[in-house]
């Protein structure tokens, strides 16, 4: 009986189960709706946090594109267009790590592109 159970277990393990990459941790996936209020909120947070850290005076205008990555939470890699004090628009890539269920956010990078 034990041998039969072992063989059944090995047989079941031999099957390959396909898991879509969009459900795997680690891969970046495009954000389908960059006008979503949560995406805008994350983007605005990135600009405000950048301003706080560097004493800058940028103002969030819009999200150009974005991707998410499942980690211990979610990374948001966003291309955003804020304006500076003179009204000039520039593009930046911001990465924000969020654990929404904890109310946690951290700006991990903010670079001009």
PDB file of C-alpha atoms in Angstrom:
ATOM      1  CA  UNK A   1       0.000   0.000   0.000  1.00  0.00           C
ATOM      2  CA  UNK A   2       2.824   2.397   0.852  1.00  0.00           C
ATOM      3  CA  UNK A   3       4.496   1.660  -2.471  1.00  0.00           C
ATOM      4  CA  UNK A   4       1.267   2.426  -4.286  1.00  0.00           C
ATOM      5  CA  UNK A   5       0.972   5.793  -2.480  1.00  0.00           C
ATOM      6  CA  UNK A   6       4.592   6.646  -3.297  1.00  0.00           C
ATOM      7  CA  UNK A   7       4.076   5.793  -6.965  1.00  0.00           C
ATOM      8  CA  UNK A   8       0.895   7.876  -7.047  1.00  0.00           C
ATOM      9  CA  UNK A   9       2.752  10.794  -5.468  1.00  0.00           C
ATOM     10  CA  UNK A  10       5.588  10.527  -8.025  1.00  0.00           C
ATOM     11  CA  UNK A  11       3.051  10.306 -10.829  1.00  0.00           C
ATOM     12  CA  UNK A  12       1.311  13.488  -9.666  1.00  0.00           C
ATOM     13  CA  UNK A  13       4.619  15.323  -9.334  1.00  0.00           C
ATOM     14  CA  UNK A  14       5.518  14.434 -12.896  1.00  0.00           C
ATOM     15  CA  UNK A  15       2.740  16.672 -14.232  1.00  0.00           C
ATOM     16  CA  UNK A  16       3.689  20.181 -15.181  1.00  0.00           C
ATOM     17  CA  UNK A  17       1.324  22.890 -14.020  1.00  0.00           C
ATOM     18  CA  UNK A  18       1.366  26.171 -15.933  1.00  0.00           C
ATOM     19  CA  UNK A  19       1.188  29.325 -13.809  1.00  0.00           C
ATOM     20  CA  UNK A  20       0.803  32.603 -15.744  1.00  0.00           C
ATOM     21  CA  UNK A  21       3.803  34.901 -15.265  1.00  0.00           C
ATOM     22  CA  UNK A  22       1.458  37.675 -14.164  1.00  0.00           C
ATOM     23  CA  UNK A  23       0.859  35.644 -10.997  1.00  0.00           C
ATOM     24  CA  UNK A  24       4.506  34.945 -10.208  1.00  0.00           C
ATOM     25  CA  UNK A  25       6.440  37.033  -7.705  1.00  0.00           C
ATOM     26  CA  UNK A  26       9.361  38.996  -9.077  1.00  0.00           C
ATOM     27  CA  UNK A  27       8.292  39.818 -12.642  1.00  0.00           C
ATOM     28  CA  UNK A  28       7.324  43.345 -13.709  1.00  0.00           C
ATOM     29  CA  UNK A  29       3.849  43.642 -15.219  1.00  0.00           C
ATOM     30  CA  UNK A  30       2.446  46.716 -16.994  1.00  0.00           C
ATOM     31  CA  UNK A  31      -0.225  48.732 -15.230  1.00  0.00           C
ATOM     32  CA  UNK A  32      -3.255  48.593 -17.495  1.00  0.00           C
ATOM     33  CA  UNK A  33      -4.985  51.684 -16.106  1.00  0.00           C
ATOM     34  CA  UNK A  34      -2.468  54.417 -15.287  1.00  0.00           C
ATOM     35  CA  UNK A  35      -5.326  56.832 -14.548  1.00  0.00           C
ATOM     36  CA  UNK A  36      -6.476  54.656 -11.618  1.00  0.00           C
ATOM     37  CA  UNK A  37      -6.803  56.741  -8.445  1.00  0.00           C
ATOM     38  CA  UNK A  38      -4.461  54.439  -6.480  1.00  0.00           C
ATOM     39  CA  UNK A  39      -1.742  54.758  -9.144  1.00  0.00           C
ATOM     40  CA  UNK A  40      -2.126  58.561  -9.064  1.00  0.00           C
ATOM     41  CA  UNK A  41      -1.959  58.486  -5.257  1.00  0.00           C
ATOM     42  CA  UNK A  42       1.278  56.438  -5.343  1.00  0.00           C
ATOM     43  CA  UNK A  43       2.729  58.858  -7.934  1.00  0.00           C
ATOM     44  CA  UNK A  44       1.797  61.927  -5.911  1.00  0.00           C
ATOM     45  CA  UNK A  45       3.343  60.292  -2.828  1.00  0.00           C
ATOM     46  CA  UNK A  46       6.578  59.759  -4.806  1.00  0.00           C
ATOM     47  CA  UNK A  47       6.772  63.444  -5.746  1.00  0.00           C
ATOM     48  CA  UNK A  48       5.968  64.656  -2.224  1.00  0.00           C
ATOM     49  CA  UNK A  49       8.478  62.263  -0.655  1.00  0.00           C
ATOM     50  CA  UNK A  50      11.149  63.333  -3.171  1.00  0.00           C
ATOM     51  CA  UNK A  51      10.440  66.966  -2.285  1.00  0.00           C
ATOM     52  CA  UNK A  52      10.719  66.185   1.428  1.00  0.00           C
ATOM     53  CA  UNK A  53      13.991  64.266   1.037  1.00  0.00           C
ATOM     54  CA  UNK A  54      15.731  66.764  -1.284  1.00  0.00           C
ATOM     55  CA  UNK A  55      14.002  70.042  -0.491  1.00  0.00           C
ATOM     56  CA  UNK A  56      12.750  70.198  -4.073  1.00  0.00           C
ATOM     57  CA  UNK A  57       9.536  71.890  -5.183  1.00  0.00           C
ATOM     58  CA  UNK A  58       8.055  69.563  -7.799  1.00  0.00           C
ATOM     59  CA  UNK A  59       4.311  69.232  -8.325  1.00  0.00           C
ATOM     60  CA  UNK A  60       2.717  66.051  -9.621  1.00  0.00           C
ATOM     61  CA  UNK A  61       0.966  66.410 -13.005  1.00  0.00           C
ATOM     62  CA  UNK A  62       0.465  62.993 -14.590  1.00  0.00           C
ATOM     63  CA  UNK A  63       1.538  59.362 -14.878  1.00  0.00           C
ATOM     64  CA  UNK A  64       3.038  58.478 -18.270  1.00  0.00           C
ATOM     65  CA  UNK A  65       3.435  54.724 -17.726  1.00  0.00           C
ATOM     66  CA  UNK A  66       3.904  52.199 -14.979  1.00  0.00           C
ATOM     67  CA  UNK A  67       4.604  48.639 -13.940  1.00  0.00           C
ATOM     68  CA  UNK A  68       4.088  46.636 -10.801  1.00  0.00           C
ATOM     69  CA  UNK A  69       6.168  43.887  -9.249  1.00  0.00           C
ATOM     70  CA  UNK A  70       4.913  41.515  -6.563  1.00  0.00           C
ATOM     71  CA  UNK A  71       7.419  41.326  -3.706  1.00  0.00           C
ATOM     72  CA  UNK A  72       6.703  41.423   0.031  1.00  0.00           C
ATOM     73  CA  UNK A  73       4.031  43.877  -1.013  1.00  0.00           C
ATOM     74  CA  UNK A  74       4.088  45.663  -4.357  1.00  0.00           C
ATOM     75  CA  UNK A  75       6.740  47.716  -6.114  1.00  0.00           C
ATOM     76  CA  UNK A  76       5.423  50.413  -8.421  1.00  0.00           C
ATOM     77  CA  UNK A  77       7.841  51.581 -11.132  1.00  0.00           C
ATOM     78  CA  UNK A  78       6.264  54.709 -12.565  1.00  0.00           C
ATOM     79  CA  UNK A  79       7.270  57.230 -15.208  1.00  0.00           C
ATOM     80  CA  UNK A  80       5.740  60.497 -14.084  1.00  0.00           C
ATOM     81  CA  UNK A  81       5.762  64.110 -15.226  1.00  0.00           C
ATOM     82  CA  UNK A  82       5.866  66.689 -12.456  1.00  0.00           C
ATOM     83  CA  UNK A  83       6.452  70.416 -12.954  1.00  0.00           C
ATOM     84  CA  UNK A  84       9.088  72.472 -11.183  1.00  0.00           C
ATOM     85  CA  UNK A  85       8.583  75.930  -9.591  1.00  0.00           C
ATOM     86  CA  UNK A  86       8.925  77.624 -13.003  1.00  0.00           C
ATOM     87  CA  UNK A  87       6.329  75.338 -14.599  1.00  0.00           C
ATOM     88  CA  UNK A  88       8.841  73.235 -16.547  1.00  0.00           C
ATOM     89  CA  UNK A  89       7.825  69.622 -17.103  1.00  0.00           C
ATOM     90  CA  UNK A  90      10.363  66.804 -16.848  1.00  0.00           C
ATOM     91  CA  UNK A  91      10.079  63.018 -16.755  1.00  0.00           C
ATOM     92  CA  UNK A  92      11.138  60.995 -13.752  1.00  0.00           C
ATOM     93  CA  UNK A  93      11.103  57.315 -12.972  1.00  0.00           C
ATOM     94  CA  UNK A  94      10.000  56.634  -9.424  1.00  0.00           C
ATOM     95  CA  UNK A  95       9.924  53.316  -7.611  1.00  0.00           C
ATOM     96  CA  UNK A  96       7.642  53.045  -4.601  1.00  0.00           C
ATOM     97  CA  UNK A  97       7.404  49.967  -2.411  1.00  0.00           C
ATOM     98  CA  UNK A  98       3.992  49.544  -0.798  1.00  0.00           C
ATOM     99  CA  UNK A  99       2.514  47.116   1.697  1.00  0.00           C
ATOM    100  CA  UNK A 100      -1.017  48.440   1.440  1.00  0.00           C
ATOM    101  CA  UNK A 101      -2.439  46.216   4.182  1.00  0.00           C
ATOM    102  CA  UNK A 102       0.010  47.846   6.639  1.00  0.00           C
ATOM    103  CA  UNK A 103      -0.352  51.408   5.361  1.00  0.00           C
ATOM    104  CA  UNK A 104       3.371  51.299   4.490  1.00  0.00           C
ATOM    105  CA  UNK A 105       5.022  53.131   1.570  1.00  0.00           C
ATOM    106  CA  UNK A 106       8.655  53.835   0.807  1.00  0.00           C
ATOM    107  CA  UNK A 107      10.193  55.773  -2.073  1.00  0.00           C
ATOM    108  CA  UNK A 108      13.141  53.643  -3.167  1.00  0.00           C
ATOM    109  CA  UNK A 109      14.261  55.696  -6.185  1.00  0.00           C
ATOM    110  CA  UNK A 110      13.386  58.889  -8.035  1.00  0.00           C
ATOM    111  CA  UNK A 111      15.505  59.599 -11.098  1.00  0.00           C
ATOM    112  CA  UNK A 112      15.191  61.938 -14.041  1.00  0.00           C
ATOM    113  CA  UNK A 113      14.847  60.080 -17.359  1.00  0.00           C
TER     114      UNK A 113
END
